XYZ file of C-alpha atoms in Angstrom:
349
model
C 56.546 -45.120 -112.731
C 53.524 -43.947 -110.862
C 50.170 -45.516 -112.040
C 48.753 -42.147 -112.643
C 51.743 -41.221 -114.994
C 51.202 -44.750 -116.604
C 47.568 -44.079 -117.277
C 48.255 -40.775 -118.898
C 50.614 -42.299 -121.341
C 47.964 -44.166 -123.084
C 44.535 -42.842 -124.193
C 40.986 -43.540 -123.883
C 40.968 -42.026 -127.427
C 38.230 -43.859 -129.433
C 36.839 -45.927 -126.898
C 33.924 -47.608 -128.532
C 34.575 -50.310 -129.454
C 52.676 -71.956 -124.336
C 54.669 -73.579 -124.078
C 57.891 -72.738 -124.214
C 57.533 -68.962 -124.782
C 61.337 -68.823 -123.970
C 62.022 -70.075 -127.574
C 61.177 -67.235 -130.007
C 58.798 -67.965 -133.037
C 60.503 -68.322 -136.304
C 59.356 -66.131 -139.181
C 59.240 -66.938 -142.908
C 57.911 -65.019 -145.763
C 55.196 -66.843 -148.233
C 55.063 -66.307 -151.979
C 53.313 -63.006 -151.654
C 56.134 -61.531 -149.491
C 53.990 -61.279 -146.314
C 55.472 -62.620 -143.172
C 53.869 -65.892 -141.861
C 54.771 -67.531 -138.446
C 56.024 -70.936 -138.383
C 54.928 -73.548 -135.933
C 55.822 -72.184 -132.415
C 58.335 -74.584 -130.467
C 56.039 -74.689 -127.419
C 53.508 -76.939 -129.386
C 56.032 -79.572 -129.741
C 56.420 -79.973 -125.899
C 57.418 -83.513 -125.172
C 54.625 -85.502 -123.758
C 51.989 -82.702 -123.723
C 48.597 -83.912 -123.262
C 46.154 -83.608 -126.135
C 42.672 -82.689 -125.957
C 40.114 -85.608 -126.594
C 37.820 -84.752 -129.373
C 35.089 -86.812 -127.815
C 34.931 -84.461 -124.792
C 32.716 -81.961 -126.425
C 28.999 -82.556 -125.770
C 26.482 -80.108 -127.420
C 23.879 -78.083 -125.609
C 24.506 -75.814 -122.349
C 25.047 -78.679 -119.936
C 27.205 -80.230 -122.454
C 29.189 -77.147 -122.859
C 29.721 -77.055 -118.950
C 30.908 -80.712 -118.904
C 33.335 -79.791 -121.920
C 34.496 -76.888 -120.130
C 35.522 -78.655 -116.967
C 36.974 -81.614 -119.215
C 39.097 -79.189 -120.946
C 40.026 -77.354 -117.703
C 41.817 -80.711 -116.525
C 43.627 -80.901 -119.789
C 44.827 -77.353 -119.659
C 46.028 -77.860 -115.951
C 47.952 -80.932 -117.045
C 49.434 -79.002 -119.987
C 50.445 -76.175 -117.927
C 51.979 -78.492 -115.100
C 53.948 -80.471 -117.802
C 55.199 -77.827 -120.231
C 54.903 -74.302 -118.559
C 55.429 -74.697 -114.667
C 59.107 -74.645 -114.747
C 59.424 -71.944 -117.426
C 56.811 -69.554 -115.569
C 58.977 -69.830 -112.368
C 62.195 -68.717 -113.807
C 60.818 -66.589 -116.628
C 61.252 -63.279 -115.002
C 65.102 -63.311 -114.424
C 65.700 -65.643 -117.470
C 64.194 -63.101 -119.888
C 65.081 -59.805 -118.120
C 68.220 -59.170 -120.442
C 66.982 -60.467 -123.735
C 63.428 -59.975 -123.935
C 61.961 -58.751 -127.332
C 59.444 -55.775 -126.880
C 56.969 -54.388 -129.233
C 53.474 -53.400 -129.925
C 50.764 -55.731 -131.489
C 47.582 -54.303 -133.131
C 44.776 -56.966 -134.041
C 43.475 -55.767 -137.293
C 41.826 -56.880 -140.794
C 39.898 -55.783 -143.383
C 39.774 -52.254 -144.822
C 38.128 -50.281 -142.167
C 40.490 -51.678 -139.387
C 43.631 -51.652 -141.508
C 42.810 -48.079 -142.461
C 42.624 -47.127 -138.716
C 45.756 -49.056 -137.832
C 47.563 -47.230 -140.692
C 46.687 -43.877 -138.803
C 47.861 -45.299 -135.463
C 51.105 -46.700 -136.867
C 51.721 -43.329 -138.649
C 51.171 -41.651 -135.337
C 53.525 -43.666 -133.464
C 56.343 -43.307 -136.015
C 56.142 -39.684 -137.213
C 54.385 -37.788 -134.457
C 55.305 -39.853 -131.056
C 58.589 -40.978 -132.617
C 58.183 -44.516 -131.232
C 60.814 -46.808 -132.161
C 59.022 -50.058 -130.859
C 58.621 -52.725 -133.522
C 54.960 -53.074 -134.496
C 53.192 -56.223 -135.696
C 49.627 -55.935 -137.167
C 47.788 -59.093 -137.099
C 44.876 -60.118 -139.408
C 42.739 -63.181 -139.670
C 43.122 -64.889 -142.825
C 42.785 -64.091 -146.451
C 39.341 -62.572 -146.028
C 40.986 -59.768 -143.926
C 43.807 -59.180 -146.251
C 43.910 -55.732 -148.049
C 46.994 -55.771 -150.215
C 47.180 -51.867 -150.716
C 46.907 -51.005 -146.936
C 49.278 -53.982 -145.878
C 51.722 -52.395 -148.297
C 51.456 -48.979 -146.978
C 51.752 -50.446 -143.229
C 54.953 -52.480 -144.197
C 56.449 -49.334 -146.046
C 56.597 -47.682 -142.442
C 59.697 -48.416 -140.391
C 59.810 -51.892 -138.606
C 56.135 -52.886 -139.225
C 55.577 -56.472 -139.776
C 51.966 -57.880 -140.896
C 51.257 -61.395 -139.695
C 48.433 -63.838 -140.884
C 47.033 -65.584 -137.650
C 45.793 -68.331 -139.570
C 49.503 -69.370 -140.183
C 50.010 -70.355 -136.508
C 49.720 -74.046 -135.670
C 46.733 -74.445 -133.429
C 47.401 -75.811 -129.941
C 46.043 -79.441 -129.757
C 45.458 -79.206 -126.154
C 42.497 -76.706 -126.605
C 39.117 -77.216 -128.055
C 39.009 -76.837 -131.870
C 38.067 -73.314 -132.840
C 36.944 -71.703 -136.151
C 39.582 -68.968 -136.368
C 37.442 -67.568 -139.128
C 34.558 -66.753 -136.983
C 36.467 -65.140 -134.039
C 35.419 -61.906 -132.750
C 36.573 -60.428 -129.267
C 38.486 -63.662 -128.498
C 40.728 -63.018 -131.577
C 42.779 -60.748 -129.297
C 43.423 -63.542 -126.706
C 44.579 -65.981 -129.456
C 47.003 -63.268 -130.886
C 48.358 -62.496 -127.260
C 48.778 -66.266 -126.451
C 49.835 -67.742 -129.842
C 50.604 -65.329 -132.662
C 52.834 -62.166 -131.690
C 56.538 -62.882 -131.643
C 57.250 -60.350 -128.892
C 58.036 -61.528 -125.074
C 56.791 -58.092 -123.761
C 53.806 -56.682 -125.638
C 51.739 -53.569 -125.843
C 48.532 -54.598 -127.338
C 46.411 -51.860 -128.811
C 42.886 -52.013 -130.477
C 43.089 -50.684 -133.974
C 40.981 -47.530 -132.933
C 43.151 -46.703 -129.849
C 45.345 -43.779 -130.527
C 48.237 -43.081 -127.924
C 48.364 -39.597 -126.575
C 52.246 -39.924 -125.730
C 55.106 -42.094 -126.827
C 54.476 -45.386 -125.182
C 58.056 -46.881 -125.334
C 58.694 -45.969 -121.587
C 55.849 -47.751 -120.300
C 57.757 -50.914 -120.130
C 60.636 -49.362 -118.001
C 60.010 -45.908 -116.864
C 59.859 -45.769 -113.038
C 60.129 -43.475 -110.037
C 60.690 -46.207 -107.529
C 63.720 -48.500 -106.726
C 61.413 -51.409 -107.417
C 60.859 -50.644 -111.001
C 57.728 -49.806 -112.802
C 54.499 -51.798 -112.181
C 54.986 -53.600 -115.170
C 58.544 -54.574 -114.224
C 57.370 -55.753 -110.873
C 54.332 -57.697 -112.025
C 54.819 -58.573 -115.731
C 51.212 -57.078 -116.726
C 49.300 -53.709 -116.718
C 45.806 -53.139 -117.439
C 43.439 -50.169 -117.625
C 39.851 -49.972 -116.236
C 36.619 -49.784 -118.206
C 33.762 -47.605 -117.257
C 32.079 -50.023 -115.084
C 32.011 -51.266 -111.386
C 29.968 -53.293 -109.152
C 30.092 -54.381 -105.540
C 28.125 -57.100 -103.688
C 24.943 -58.268 -105.468
C 24.346 -54.809 -107.067
C 24.249 -54.433 -111.103
C 27.100 -52.724 -112.607
C 27.333 -49.036 -111.952
C 27.818 -46.770 -114.767
C 27.659 -49.465 -117.558
C 25.088 -52.032 -116.670
C 25.258 -53.572 -120.178
C 28.893 -54.617 -119.187
C 27.498 -56.459 -116.084
C 29.196 -59.868 -115.071
C 27.766 -62.847 -113.484
C 29.217 -64.639 -110.515
C 29.452 -68.095 -112.499
C 32.358 -66.774 -114.115
C 34.354 -67.549 -110.978
C 32.010 -69.788 -108.960
C 32.287 -72.408 -111.896
C 35.896 -72.800 -111.282
C 35.476 -72.711 -107.374
C 37.021 -69.357 -107.198
C 35.893 -66.515 -104.808
C 33.776 -63.735 -106.377
C 36.053 -60.550 -106.381
C 33.130 -58.006 -106.160
C 31.844 -59.748 -103.012
C 34.744 -58.117 -101.181
C 32.754 -55.399 -99.154
C 35.881 -53.294 -98.869
C 36.206 -52.227 -102.399
C 34.091 -52.057 -105.712
C 35.140 -54.414 -108.498
C 36.216 -52.385 -111.510
C 35.937 -53.886 -114.914
C 38.804 -54.193 -117.270
C 39.180 -52.601 -120.757
C 41.471 -54.691 -123.056
C 41.716 -52.028 -125.697
C 45.188 -51.479 -124.383
C 47.361 -53.716 -122.054
C 50.865 -54.541 -121.366
C 51.787 -58.036 -120.943
C 55.027 -60.227 -120.385
C 54.179 -63.573 -122.418
C 57.262 -65.285 -120.960
C 56.778 -64.537 -117.428
C 53.018 -65.454 -117.699
C 52.888 -68.177 -120.212
C 50.590 -70.015 -117.937
C 48.095 -67.280 -117.766
C 48.089 -67.269 -121.464
C 47.089 -70.784 -121.620
C 44.173 -70.211 -119.195
C 43.234 -67.259 -121.175
C 42.689 -69.055 -124.468
C 41.116 -71.945 -122.567
C 38.433 -69.202 -121.469
C 38.120 -67.623 -124.854
C 38.003 -70.807 -126.796
C 34.848 -71.735 -124.730
C 32.860 -68.743 -126.046
C 29.917 -70.634 -124.754
C 29.305 -70.594 -121.751
C 31.992 -68.078 -120.753
C 30.904 -65.266 -122.934
C 27.380 -65.728 -121.218
C 29.000 -64.503 -117.878
C 31.373 -61.758 -119.116
C 31.254 -59.207 -121.721
C 33.739 -60.433 -124.599
C 37.455 -60.814 -123.767
C 38.005 -57.976 -121.636
C 37.283 -59.501 -118.211
C 38.710 -63.074 -119.011
C 42.187 -61.657 -118.362
C 41.819 -61.073 -114.559
C 40.062 -64.535 -114.489
C 42.817 -66.307 -116.277
C 45.131 -64.995 -113.630
C 42.912 -66.363 -110.955
C 42.833 -69.771 -112.665
C 46.631 -69.800 -112.796
C 46.553 -69.119 -109.181
C 48.282 -65.744 -109.696
C 45.434 -63.281 -109.122
C 47.552 -61.111 -106.811
C 49.864 -60.571 -109.705
C 47.061 -59.097 -111.870
C 47.789 -55.220 -112.135
C 45.168 -52.596 -113.093
C 45.877 -49.047 -112.808
C 43.582 -46.951 -110.479
C 40.369 -45.893 -112.007
C 40.629 -42.452 -110.560
C 43.938 -41.992 -112.810
C 42.216 -43.462 -115.985
C 39.344 -41.224 -115.388
C 41.486 -38.212 -115.009
C 43.619 -38.748 -118.166
C 40.382 -38.591 -120.113
C 39.256 -35.415 -118.315
C 36.295 -37.266 -116.567
C 35.283 -37.347 -112.984
C 36.712 -40.258 -110.911
C 34.350 -42.830 -109.627
C 32.910 -42.247 -106.232
C 34.604 -43.995 -103.378
C 37.720 -45.068 -105.280
C 41.181 -43.600 -104.648
């Protein structure tokens, strides 16, 4: 599958807005008939390190000390519970991976939009991929809309609050999550091994099923080769200049230098193109270690969100923290702009 073809399969439609993942989650129905997620098996990893409650210190300097302390805890957890699985995940899961679409949504407005997306997928695009809609607790539960969603073929609604919270990460008030809710869903809530995650206001223009496998090369699709695929946002930067086209989305070098990582936009040979997380493809078994680093970043809203704009650019950073930056795949900006009928960015292929 050529990256241009892949980009055109999904739409820039309404842009405005661990660890044993080889063991599937178990589902059960609560008294209301809704599906809840039982405790994931990876949280029972024998001998897994547990975050010390005393490591949190208030204030910005304290937040940085807490960040580095938790960085060490997550590194130990990944080494203890994920390393072997991540190494063999690609081959082990190839023949039996579960594939599906997950949409983070909750409340009347987002569930209404999700109902429109789900209806489009089933009735117009004829997608057969199972669909999970994830909401965040009873405050976001809308019984009539959830009933309509679950009346569609192979649609399941999940309450993220039913998932056991990982004890090796800093405590988080799930009730107050914003952008970072998507990272939590991808890491701990969805039951699929291979996921297409869509925002509730993101309408596919074509049937998305073949994004996972469609290929024009003997090596397989970009997703099959790398286990992830991202799309670009309308912003880029190079060197010390501010973001081009989208200055409000600017990133600070501290996002990388804090962890002793090289700053990607300091490469003089190529502009750094931001990531748009309204749609992404991810192999959770193959990159279970990346997911741990992803939630590590998003659970530290401060100071991390002082350096990046929401969750969208924490995915690439999570790959870097896992030592797998070369595996991060983002389709070419030219093709993404072409899919939306826009002009390509100057200087990009």
